[in-house]
CSV table of C-alpha atoms and ligand atoms in Angstrom, one decimal:
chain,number,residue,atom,x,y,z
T,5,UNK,CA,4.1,26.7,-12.3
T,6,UNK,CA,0.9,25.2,-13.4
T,7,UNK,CA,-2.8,25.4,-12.5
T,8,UNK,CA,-5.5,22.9,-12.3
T,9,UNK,CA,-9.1,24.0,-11.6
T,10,UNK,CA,-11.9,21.1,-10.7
T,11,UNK,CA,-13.1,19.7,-7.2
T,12,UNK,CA,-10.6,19.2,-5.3
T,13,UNK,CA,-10.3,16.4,-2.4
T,14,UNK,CA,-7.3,16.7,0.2
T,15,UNK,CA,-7.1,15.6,3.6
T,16,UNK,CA,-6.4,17.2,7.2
T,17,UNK,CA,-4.6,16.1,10.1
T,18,UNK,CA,-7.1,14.9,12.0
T,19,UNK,CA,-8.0,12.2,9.1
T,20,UNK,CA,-11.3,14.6,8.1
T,21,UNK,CA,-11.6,15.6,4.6
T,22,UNK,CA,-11.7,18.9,2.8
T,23,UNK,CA,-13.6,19.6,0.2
T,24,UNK,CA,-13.9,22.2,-3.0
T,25,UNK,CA,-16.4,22.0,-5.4
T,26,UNK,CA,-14.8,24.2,-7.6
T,27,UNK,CA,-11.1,24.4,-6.8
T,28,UNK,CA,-7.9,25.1,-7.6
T,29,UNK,CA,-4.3,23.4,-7.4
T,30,UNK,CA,-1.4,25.2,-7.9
T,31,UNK,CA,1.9,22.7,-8.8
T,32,UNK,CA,5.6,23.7,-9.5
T,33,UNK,CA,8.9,22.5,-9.2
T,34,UNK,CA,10.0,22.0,-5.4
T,35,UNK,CA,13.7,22.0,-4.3
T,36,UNK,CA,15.0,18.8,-6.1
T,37,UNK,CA,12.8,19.5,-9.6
T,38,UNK,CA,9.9,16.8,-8.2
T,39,UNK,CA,6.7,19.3,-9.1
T,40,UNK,CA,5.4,19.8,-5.4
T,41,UNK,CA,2.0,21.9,-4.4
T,42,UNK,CA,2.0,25.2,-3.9
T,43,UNK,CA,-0.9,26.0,-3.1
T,44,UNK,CA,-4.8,24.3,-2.7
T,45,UNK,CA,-7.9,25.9,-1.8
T,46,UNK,CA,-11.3,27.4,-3.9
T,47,UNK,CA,-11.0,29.0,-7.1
T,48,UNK,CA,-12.4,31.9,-5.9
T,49,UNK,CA,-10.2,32.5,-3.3
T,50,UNK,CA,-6.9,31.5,-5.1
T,51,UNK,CA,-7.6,32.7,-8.4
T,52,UNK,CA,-6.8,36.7,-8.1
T,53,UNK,CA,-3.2,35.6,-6.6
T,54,UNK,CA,-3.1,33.1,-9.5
T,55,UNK,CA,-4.2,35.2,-12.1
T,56,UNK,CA,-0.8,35.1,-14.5
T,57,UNK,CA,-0.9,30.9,-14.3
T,58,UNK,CA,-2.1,29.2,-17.4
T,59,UNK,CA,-4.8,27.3,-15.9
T,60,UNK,CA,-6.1,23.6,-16.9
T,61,UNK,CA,-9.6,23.1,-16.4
T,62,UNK,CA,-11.7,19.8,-15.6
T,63,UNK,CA,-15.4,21.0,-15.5
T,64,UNK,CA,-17.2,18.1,-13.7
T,65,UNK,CA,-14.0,16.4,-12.9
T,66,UNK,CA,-12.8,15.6,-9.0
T,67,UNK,CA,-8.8,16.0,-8.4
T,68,UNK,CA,-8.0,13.9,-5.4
T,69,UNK,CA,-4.6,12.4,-4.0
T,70,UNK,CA,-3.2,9.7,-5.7
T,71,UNK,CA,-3.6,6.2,-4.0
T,72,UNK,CA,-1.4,4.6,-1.9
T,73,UNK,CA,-1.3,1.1,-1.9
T,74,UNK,CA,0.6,-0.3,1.5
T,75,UNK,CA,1.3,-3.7,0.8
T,76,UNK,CA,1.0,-5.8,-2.7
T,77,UNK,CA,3.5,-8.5,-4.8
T,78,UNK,CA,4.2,-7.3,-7.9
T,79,UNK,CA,5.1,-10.8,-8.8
T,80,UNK,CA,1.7,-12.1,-8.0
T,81,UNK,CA,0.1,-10.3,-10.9
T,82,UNK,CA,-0.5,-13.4,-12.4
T,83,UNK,CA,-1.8,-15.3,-9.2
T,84,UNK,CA,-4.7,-13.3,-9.0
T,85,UNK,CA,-8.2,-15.1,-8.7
T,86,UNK,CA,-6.2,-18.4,-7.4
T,87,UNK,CA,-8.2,-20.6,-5.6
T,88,UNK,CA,-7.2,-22.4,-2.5
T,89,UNK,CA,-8.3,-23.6,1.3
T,90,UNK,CA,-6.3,-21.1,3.1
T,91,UNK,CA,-2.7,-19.0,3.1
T,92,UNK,CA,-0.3,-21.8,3.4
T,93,UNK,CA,-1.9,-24.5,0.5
T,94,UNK,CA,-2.2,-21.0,-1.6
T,95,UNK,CA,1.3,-20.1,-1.3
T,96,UNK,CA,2.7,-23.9,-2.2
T,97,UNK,CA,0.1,-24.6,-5.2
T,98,UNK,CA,0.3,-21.3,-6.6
T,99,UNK,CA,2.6,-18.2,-5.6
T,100,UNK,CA,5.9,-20.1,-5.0
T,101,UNK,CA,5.4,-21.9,-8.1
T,102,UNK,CA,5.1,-18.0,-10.2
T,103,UNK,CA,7.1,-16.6,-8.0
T,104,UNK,CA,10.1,-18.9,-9.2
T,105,UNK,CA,9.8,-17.5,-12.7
T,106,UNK,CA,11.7,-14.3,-11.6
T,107,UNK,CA,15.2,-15.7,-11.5
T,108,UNK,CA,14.8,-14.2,-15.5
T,109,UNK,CA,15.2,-10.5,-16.3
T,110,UNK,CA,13.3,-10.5,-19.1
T,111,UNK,CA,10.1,-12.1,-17.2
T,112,UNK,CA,10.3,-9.5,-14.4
T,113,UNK,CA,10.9,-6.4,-16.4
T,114,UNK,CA,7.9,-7.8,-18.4
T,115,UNK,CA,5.8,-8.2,-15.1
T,116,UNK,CA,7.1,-4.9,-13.6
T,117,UNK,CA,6.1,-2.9,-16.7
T,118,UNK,CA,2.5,-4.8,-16.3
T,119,UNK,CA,2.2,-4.1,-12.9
T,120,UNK,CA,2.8,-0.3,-12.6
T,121,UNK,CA,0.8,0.3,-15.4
T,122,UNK,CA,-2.1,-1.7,-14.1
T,123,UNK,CA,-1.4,0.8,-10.8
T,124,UNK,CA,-1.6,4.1,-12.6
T,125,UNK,CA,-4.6,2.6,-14.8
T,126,UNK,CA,-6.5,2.6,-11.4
T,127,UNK,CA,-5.0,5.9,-9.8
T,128,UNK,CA,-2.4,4.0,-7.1
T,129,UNK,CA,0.7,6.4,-7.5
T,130,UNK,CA,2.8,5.3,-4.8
T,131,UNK,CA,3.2,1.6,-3.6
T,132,UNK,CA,5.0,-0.6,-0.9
T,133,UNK,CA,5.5,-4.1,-2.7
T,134,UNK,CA,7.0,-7.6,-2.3
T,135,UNK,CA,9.5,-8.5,-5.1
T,136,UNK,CA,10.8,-12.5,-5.1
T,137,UNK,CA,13.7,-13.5,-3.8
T,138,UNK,CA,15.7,-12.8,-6.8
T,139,UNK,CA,17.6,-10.2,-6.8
T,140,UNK,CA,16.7,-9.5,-10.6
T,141,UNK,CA,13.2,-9.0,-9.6
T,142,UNK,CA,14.3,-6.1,-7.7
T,143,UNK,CA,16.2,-4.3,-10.5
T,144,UNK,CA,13.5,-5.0,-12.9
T,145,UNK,CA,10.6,-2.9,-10.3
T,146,UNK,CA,13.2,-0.3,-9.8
T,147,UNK,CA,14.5,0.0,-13.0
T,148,UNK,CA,10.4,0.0,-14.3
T,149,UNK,CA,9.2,2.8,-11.2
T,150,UNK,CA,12.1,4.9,-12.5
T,151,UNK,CA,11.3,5.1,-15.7
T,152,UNK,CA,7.9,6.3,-14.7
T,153,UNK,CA,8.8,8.3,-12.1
T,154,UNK,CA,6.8,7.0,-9.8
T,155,UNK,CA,7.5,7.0,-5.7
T,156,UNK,CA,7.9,3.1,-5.5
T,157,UNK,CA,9.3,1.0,-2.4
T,158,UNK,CA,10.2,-2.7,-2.6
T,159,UNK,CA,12.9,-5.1,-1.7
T,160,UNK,CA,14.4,-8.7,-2.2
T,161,UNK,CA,12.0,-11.2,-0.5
T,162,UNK,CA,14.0,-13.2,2.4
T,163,UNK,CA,13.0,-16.8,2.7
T,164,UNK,CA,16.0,-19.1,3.5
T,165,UNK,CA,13.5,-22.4,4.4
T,166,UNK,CA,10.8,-23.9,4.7
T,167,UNK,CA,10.0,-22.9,0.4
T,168,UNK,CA,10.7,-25.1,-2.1
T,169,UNK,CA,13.5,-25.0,-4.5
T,170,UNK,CA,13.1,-21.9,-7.0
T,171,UNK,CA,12.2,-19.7,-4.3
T,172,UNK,CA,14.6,-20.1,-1.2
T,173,UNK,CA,18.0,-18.3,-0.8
T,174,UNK,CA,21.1,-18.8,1.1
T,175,UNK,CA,21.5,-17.0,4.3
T,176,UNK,CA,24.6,-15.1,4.0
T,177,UNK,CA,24.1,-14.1,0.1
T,178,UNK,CA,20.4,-13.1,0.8
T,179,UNK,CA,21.5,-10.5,3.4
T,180,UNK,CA,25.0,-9.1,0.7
T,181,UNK,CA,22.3,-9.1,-1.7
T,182,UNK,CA,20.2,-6.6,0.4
T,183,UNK,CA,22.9,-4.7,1.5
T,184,UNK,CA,24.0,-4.2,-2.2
T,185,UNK,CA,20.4,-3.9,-3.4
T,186,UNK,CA,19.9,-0.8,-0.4
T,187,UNK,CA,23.4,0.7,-2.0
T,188,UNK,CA,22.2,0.3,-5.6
T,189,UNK,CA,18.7,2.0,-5.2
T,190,UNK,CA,17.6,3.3,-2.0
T,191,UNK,CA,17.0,7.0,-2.2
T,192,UNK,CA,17.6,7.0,-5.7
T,193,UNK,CA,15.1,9.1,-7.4
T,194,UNK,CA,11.6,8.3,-6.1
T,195,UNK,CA,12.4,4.5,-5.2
T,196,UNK,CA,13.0,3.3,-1.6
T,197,UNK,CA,13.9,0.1,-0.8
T,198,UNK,CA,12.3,-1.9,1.7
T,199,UNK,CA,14.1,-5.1,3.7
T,200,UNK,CA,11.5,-7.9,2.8
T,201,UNK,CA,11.4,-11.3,5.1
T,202,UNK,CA,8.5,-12.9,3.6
T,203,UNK,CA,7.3,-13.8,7.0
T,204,UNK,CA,9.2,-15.8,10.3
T,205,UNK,CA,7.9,-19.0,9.3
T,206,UNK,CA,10.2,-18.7,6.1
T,207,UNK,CA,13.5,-17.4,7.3
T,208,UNK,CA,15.8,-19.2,9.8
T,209,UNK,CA,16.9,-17.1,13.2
T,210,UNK,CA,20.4,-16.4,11.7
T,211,UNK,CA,18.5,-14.7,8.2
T,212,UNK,CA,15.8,-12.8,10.3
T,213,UNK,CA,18.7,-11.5,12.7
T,214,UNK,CA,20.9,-10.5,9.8
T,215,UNK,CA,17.6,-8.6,8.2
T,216,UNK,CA,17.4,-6.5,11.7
T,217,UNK,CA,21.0,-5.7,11.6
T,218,UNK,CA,20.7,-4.1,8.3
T,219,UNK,CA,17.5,-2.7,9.5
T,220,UNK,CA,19.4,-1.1,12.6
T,221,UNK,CA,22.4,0.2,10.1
T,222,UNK,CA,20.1,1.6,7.6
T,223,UNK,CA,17.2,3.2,9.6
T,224,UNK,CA,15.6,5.2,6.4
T,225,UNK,CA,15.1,1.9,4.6
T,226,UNK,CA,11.5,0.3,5.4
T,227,UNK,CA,10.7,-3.1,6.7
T,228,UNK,CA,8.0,-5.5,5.3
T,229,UNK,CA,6.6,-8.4,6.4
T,230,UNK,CA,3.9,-10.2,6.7
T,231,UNK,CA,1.5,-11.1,10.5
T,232,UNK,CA,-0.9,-13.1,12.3
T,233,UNK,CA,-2.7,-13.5,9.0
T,234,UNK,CA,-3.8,-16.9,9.5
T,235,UNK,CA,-4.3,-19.5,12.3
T,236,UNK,CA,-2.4,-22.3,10.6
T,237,UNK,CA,0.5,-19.5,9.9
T,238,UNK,CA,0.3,-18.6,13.3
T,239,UNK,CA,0.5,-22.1,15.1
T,240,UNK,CA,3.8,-22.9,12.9
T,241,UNK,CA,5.4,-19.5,13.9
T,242,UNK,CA,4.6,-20.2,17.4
T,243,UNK,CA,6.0,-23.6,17.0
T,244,UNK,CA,9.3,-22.4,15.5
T,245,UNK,CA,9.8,-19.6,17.7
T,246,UNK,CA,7.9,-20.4,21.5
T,247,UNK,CA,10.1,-18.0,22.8
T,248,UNK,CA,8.8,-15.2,21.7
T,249,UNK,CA,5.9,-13.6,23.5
T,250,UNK,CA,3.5,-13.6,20.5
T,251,UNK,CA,4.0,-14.1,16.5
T,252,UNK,CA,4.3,-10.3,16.2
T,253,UNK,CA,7.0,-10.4,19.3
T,254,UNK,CA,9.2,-12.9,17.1
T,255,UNK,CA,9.9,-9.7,14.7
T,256,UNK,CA,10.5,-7.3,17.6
T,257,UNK,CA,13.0,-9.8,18.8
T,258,UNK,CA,14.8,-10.2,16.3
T,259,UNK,CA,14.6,-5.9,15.6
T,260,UNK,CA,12.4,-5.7,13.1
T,261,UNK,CA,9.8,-3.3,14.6
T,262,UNK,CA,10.3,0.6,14.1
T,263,UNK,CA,9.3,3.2,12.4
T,264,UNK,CA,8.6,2.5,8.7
T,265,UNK,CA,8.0,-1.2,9.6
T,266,UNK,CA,4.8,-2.4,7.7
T,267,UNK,CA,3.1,-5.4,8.4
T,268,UNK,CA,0.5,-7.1,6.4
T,269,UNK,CA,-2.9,-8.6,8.1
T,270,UNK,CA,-2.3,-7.8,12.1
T,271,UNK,CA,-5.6,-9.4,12.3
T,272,UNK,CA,-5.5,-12.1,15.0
T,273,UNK,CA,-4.0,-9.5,17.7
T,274,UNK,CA,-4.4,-9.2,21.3
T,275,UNK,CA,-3.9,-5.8,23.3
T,276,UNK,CA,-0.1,-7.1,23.7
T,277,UNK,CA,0.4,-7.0,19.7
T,278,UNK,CA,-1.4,-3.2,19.7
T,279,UNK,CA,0.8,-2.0,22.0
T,280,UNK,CA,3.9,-3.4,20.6
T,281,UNK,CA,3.1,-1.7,17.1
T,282,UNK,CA,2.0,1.6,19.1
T,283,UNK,CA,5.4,1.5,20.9
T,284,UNK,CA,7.3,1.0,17.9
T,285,UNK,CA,5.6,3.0,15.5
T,286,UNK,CA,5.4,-0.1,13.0
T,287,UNK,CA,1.8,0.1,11.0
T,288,UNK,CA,-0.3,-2.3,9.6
T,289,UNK,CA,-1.6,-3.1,6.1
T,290,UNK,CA,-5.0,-4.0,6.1
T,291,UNK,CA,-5.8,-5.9,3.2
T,292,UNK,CA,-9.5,-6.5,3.3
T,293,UNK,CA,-10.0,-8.2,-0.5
T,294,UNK,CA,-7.5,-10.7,0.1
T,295,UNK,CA,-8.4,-11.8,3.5
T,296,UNK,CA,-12.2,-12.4,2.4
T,297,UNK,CA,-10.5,-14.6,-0.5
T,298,UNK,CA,-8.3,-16.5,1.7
T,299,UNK,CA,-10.9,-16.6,4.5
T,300,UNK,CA,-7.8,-15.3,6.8
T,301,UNK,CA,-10.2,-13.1,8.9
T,302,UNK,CA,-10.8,-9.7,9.9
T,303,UNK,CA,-8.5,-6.6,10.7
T,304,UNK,CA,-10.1,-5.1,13.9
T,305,UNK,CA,-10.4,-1.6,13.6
T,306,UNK,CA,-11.9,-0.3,17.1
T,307,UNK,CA,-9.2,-2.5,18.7
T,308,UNK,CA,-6.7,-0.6,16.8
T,309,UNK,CA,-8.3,2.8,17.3
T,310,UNK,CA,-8.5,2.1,20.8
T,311,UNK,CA,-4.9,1.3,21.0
T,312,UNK,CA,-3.9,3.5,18.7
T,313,UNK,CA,-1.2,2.2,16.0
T,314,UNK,CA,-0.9,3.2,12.6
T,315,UNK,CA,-2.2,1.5,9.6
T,316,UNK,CA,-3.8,2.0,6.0
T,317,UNK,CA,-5.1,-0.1,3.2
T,318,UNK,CA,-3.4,-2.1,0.5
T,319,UNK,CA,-4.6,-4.7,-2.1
T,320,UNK,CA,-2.6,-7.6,-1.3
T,321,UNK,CA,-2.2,-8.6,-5.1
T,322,UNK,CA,-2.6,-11.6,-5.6
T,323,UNK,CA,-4.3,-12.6,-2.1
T,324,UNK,CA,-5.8,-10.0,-3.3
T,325,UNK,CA,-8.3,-9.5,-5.6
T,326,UNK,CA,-8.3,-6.3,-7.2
T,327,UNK,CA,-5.8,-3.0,-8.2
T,328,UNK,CA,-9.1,-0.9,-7.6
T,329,UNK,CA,-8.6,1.3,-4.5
T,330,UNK,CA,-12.3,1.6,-5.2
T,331,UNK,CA,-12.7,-2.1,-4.5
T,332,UNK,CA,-10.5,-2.3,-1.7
T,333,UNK,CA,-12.1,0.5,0.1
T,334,UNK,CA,-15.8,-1.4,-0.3
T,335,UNK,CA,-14.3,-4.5,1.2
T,336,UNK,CA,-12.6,-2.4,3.7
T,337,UNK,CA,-16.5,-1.3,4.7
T,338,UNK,CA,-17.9,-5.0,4.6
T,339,UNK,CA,-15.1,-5.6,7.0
T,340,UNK,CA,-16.1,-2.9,9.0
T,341,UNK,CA,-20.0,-4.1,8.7
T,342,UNK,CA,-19.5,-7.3,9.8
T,343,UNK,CA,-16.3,-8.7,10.5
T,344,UNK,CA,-15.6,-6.9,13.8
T,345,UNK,CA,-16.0,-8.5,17.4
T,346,UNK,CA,-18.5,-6.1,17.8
T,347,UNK,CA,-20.8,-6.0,14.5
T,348,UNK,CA,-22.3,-3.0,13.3
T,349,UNK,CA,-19.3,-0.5,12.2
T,350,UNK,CA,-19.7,2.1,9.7
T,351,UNK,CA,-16.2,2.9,8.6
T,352,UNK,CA,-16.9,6.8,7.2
T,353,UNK,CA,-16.5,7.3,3.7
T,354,UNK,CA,-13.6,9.9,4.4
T,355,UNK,CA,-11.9,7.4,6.9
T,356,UNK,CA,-12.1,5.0,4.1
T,357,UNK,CA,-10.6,7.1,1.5
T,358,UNK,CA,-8.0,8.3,3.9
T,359,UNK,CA,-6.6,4.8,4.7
T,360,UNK,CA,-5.7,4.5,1.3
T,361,UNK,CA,-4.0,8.0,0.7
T,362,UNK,CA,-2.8,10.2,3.8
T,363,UNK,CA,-3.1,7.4,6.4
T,364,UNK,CA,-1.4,5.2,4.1
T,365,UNK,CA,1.3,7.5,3.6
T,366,UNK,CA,1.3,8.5,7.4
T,367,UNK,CA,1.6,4.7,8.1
T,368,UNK,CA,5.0,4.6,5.1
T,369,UNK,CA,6.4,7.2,7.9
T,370,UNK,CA,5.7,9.9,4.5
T,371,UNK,CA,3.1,12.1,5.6
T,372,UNK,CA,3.0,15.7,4.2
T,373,UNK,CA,5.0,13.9,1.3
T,374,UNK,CA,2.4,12.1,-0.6
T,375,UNK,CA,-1.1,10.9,0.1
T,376,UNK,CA,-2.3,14.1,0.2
T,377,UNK,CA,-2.4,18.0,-1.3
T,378,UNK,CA,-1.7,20.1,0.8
T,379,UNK,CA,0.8,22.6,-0.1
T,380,UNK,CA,4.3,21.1,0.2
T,381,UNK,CA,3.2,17.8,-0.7
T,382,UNK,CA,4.9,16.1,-4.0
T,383,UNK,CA,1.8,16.8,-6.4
T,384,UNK,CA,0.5,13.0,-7.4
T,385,UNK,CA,-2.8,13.1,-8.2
T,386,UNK,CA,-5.8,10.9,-9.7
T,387,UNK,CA,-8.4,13.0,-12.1
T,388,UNK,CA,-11.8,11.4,-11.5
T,389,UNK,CA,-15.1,11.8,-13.5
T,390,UNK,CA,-17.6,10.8,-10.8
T,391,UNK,CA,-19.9,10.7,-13.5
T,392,UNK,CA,-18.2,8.2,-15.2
T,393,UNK,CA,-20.9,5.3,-15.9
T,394,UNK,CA,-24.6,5.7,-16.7
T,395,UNK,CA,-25.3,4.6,-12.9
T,396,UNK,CA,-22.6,6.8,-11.3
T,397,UNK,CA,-24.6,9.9,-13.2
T,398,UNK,CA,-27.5,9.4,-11.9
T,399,UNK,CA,-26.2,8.9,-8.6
T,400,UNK,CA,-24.3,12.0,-8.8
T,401,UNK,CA,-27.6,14.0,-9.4
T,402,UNK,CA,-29.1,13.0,-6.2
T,403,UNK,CA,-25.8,13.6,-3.5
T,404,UNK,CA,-26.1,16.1,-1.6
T,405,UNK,CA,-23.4,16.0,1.2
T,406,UNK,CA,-19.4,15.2,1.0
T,407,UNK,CA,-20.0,11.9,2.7
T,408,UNK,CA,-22.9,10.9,0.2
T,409,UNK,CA,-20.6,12.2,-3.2
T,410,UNK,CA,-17.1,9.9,-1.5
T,411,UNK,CA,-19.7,6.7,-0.9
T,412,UNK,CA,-20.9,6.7,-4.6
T,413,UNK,CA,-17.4,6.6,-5.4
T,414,UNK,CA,-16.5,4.2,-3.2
T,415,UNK,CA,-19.5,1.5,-3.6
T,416,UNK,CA,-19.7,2.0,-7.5
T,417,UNK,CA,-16.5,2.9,-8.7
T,418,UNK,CA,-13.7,0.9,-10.3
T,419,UNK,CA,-10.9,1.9,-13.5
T,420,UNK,CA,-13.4,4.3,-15.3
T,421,UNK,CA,-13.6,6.7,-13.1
T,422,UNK,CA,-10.1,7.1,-13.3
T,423,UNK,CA,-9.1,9.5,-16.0
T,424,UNK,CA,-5.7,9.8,-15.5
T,425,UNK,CA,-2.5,9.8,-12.6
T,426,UNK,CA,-0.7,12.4,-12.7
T,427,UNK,CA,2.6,12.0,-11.5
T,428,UNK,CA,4.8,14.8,-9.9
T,429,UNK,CA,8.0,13.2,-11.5
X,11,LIG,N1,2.5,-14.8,3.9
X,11,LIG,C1,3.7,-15.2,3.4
X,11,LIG,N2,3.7,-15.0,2.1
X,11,LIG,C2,2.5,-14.4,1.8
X,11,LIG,C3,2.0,-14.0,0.5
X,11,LIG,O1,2.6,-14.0,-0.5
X,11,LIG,N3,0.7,-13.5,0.5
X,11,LIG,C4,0.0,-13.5,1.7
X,11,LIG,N4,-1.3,-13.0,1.7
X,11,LIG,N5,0.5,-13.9,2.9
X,11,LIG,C5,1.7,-14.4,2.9
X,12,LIG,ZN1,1.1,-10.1,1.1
């Protein structure tokens, strides 16, 4: 067992935060080796029961749970600051054409290594990502995560039409692919694997009905897709599927809507769509950066709130435009500021920082696993210096409130608060 002693951020179940200036987390090996907490709380309280543990200490410092980023390509690294009218010009001009570059090991691995260091270097310690639709891609995250040791979810991307050549798959091998890919990793150390149509307007009936069989015969693996992201997207899934209810109804026809379904966007929804993701327990990933840079639109959060699904935040690499929790939780605020039907919503600073660790783990159906530290939970964790740039320390002087010391964070932080991630592997 080991001890670390700095302020300490963790959440509780009702999405509030708690908070100890000067506390204490206590980490060991849990029942399969992964180092798990055993216990959290204030130094003072925990440090007489503690008193044998050799103790690390961070004067200054802020432990917190590591990020959780719900949805992201780890093939669009490179496609990040791409330019383009909307979702569906974006995808031909620029993400097929990377995206077909995966077909070759040693471009993946290369990518893969890239990428999950570029997640540590900004404190995300567990992700839900997009690989291509070659199979190679897949092995090369996996392979990558595992080395690390880092809790990583991601699947072979299903897109039998409608994509040009490089990119599409064949029907029947795409789904023995995914069956072979689920045998070869899922469960596997920390690494799930997650069934990936890249979204209905991209996979025929026959693909997206093979993808809900294996959903059906493998109910631990997760489901990702993306939604009502755009209205161009959405008019061609209507057109290609009119008989199903809604966009979102074409994937609960075709069984793709349970528990550890996430779906990317959700943002043009009507009541209908809510209750369908209530009902099934499928979340959303709200991508705020890269629906501003796509001009896609807004996720609406009282209409979610007031239906009550699940959700939490993710980057969206390469729509996308930042790794930076920090970033993605500003843009998450905008959002709330002024993208709602009814303007004038101030997203909390702890409701912001929980999307992105315990409601994003809640939403991967893995809350009390991470996202969080409470005791039990495997112990990933980000060390921040919130005094970490000249304007950060001033600001630090003058906080005087939880709320006031998170928004700081949140409006001026990026990498450099970001000492380290800690991982629990
Ligand atoms: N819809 C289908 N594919 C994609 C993608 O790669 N990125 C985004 N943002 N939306 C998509
Ligand atoms: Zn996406």
């Amino acid at each position: 067992m080991h001890a670390y002693r700095a302020s300490l951020l963790r959440f509780n179940p009702d999405r509030s935060a708690v908070y100890d200036e000067d506390g204490l987390l206590v980490v060991g090996p849990g029942p399969d080796g992964t180092q798990i907490v055993h216990a959290a709380g204030a130094w003072q309280e925990l440090r007489a029961r503690h008193a044998g543990l050799s103790i690390t200490h961070w004067p200054g410092h802020l432990i917190a749970p590591g990020f959780v980023d719900l949805h992201l390509h780890f093939p669009q690294t490179d496609v990040i600051g791409s330019p383009a009218e909307g979702l569906l010009p974006w995808l031909e001009k620029y993400t097929f054409p990377h995206e077909s570059r995966f077909h070759d090991p040693g471009h993946a691995s290369e990518v893969a290594g890239f990428f999950l260091e570029e997640l540590l270097r900004q404190g995300v310690s567990t992700a839900l990502a997009f690989a291509t639709s070659h199979p190679a891609s897949v092995d090369a995250l996996f392979t990558q995560a595992q080395a690390r040791g880092m809790r990583l979810i991601t699947g072979k991307v299903l897109q039998d039409r409608h994509s040009p050549d490089g990119v599409r798959d064949d029907t029947e091998q795409s789904l023995l692919d995914t069956e072979s890919l689920i045998r070869r990793w899922h469960g596997v150390d920390r690494l799930g694997y997650a069934i990936t149509p890249r979204f209905a307007p991209t996979s025929t009936p026959a693909q997206l009905r093979g993808a809900g069989e294996l959903a059906a015969r493998h109910p631990g693996v997760w489901i990702q897709s993306h939604v009502a992201e755009n209205l161009a997207e959405i008019a061609w899934a209507r057109e290609l599927f009119p008989d199903s209810r809604s966009y979102l109804g074409t994937y609960a026809d075709f069984g793709l809507m349970r528990e550890r379904a996430v779906y990317a966007h959700c943002i043009h929804f009507d009541d209908a769509d809510r209750q369908l993701m209530r009902e099934t327990g499928a979340a959303a990933a709200v991508s705020p950066t890269s629906n501003l840079f796509l001009g896609s639109g807004f996720f609406d959060y009282a209409g979610a709130d007031r239906v009550g699904f699940r959700y939490g935040l993710a980057s969206d690499v390469g729509g996308g435009t930042s790794f930076s929790p920090f970033k993605t939780m500003l843009a998450a605020y905008c959002v709330g500021r002024e993208g709602q039907t009814k303007p004038g919503l101030s997203l909390s600073p702890q409701h912001l920082w929980w999307q992105h660790t315990a409601g994003a783990a809640q939403a991967l159906g893995l809350e009390g696993v991470v996202g969080n530290l409470q005791p039990g939970c495997e112990a990933d964790f980000v060390r921040l210096d919130p005094r970490a740039t000249p304007l950060l320390a001033r600001k630090m002087a003058q906080v005087s409130s939880l709320d006031e010391l998170l928004f700081a964070l949140i409006v001026l932080g990026d990498d450099r608060l970001v000492v380290q991630t800690v991982l629990a592997s």
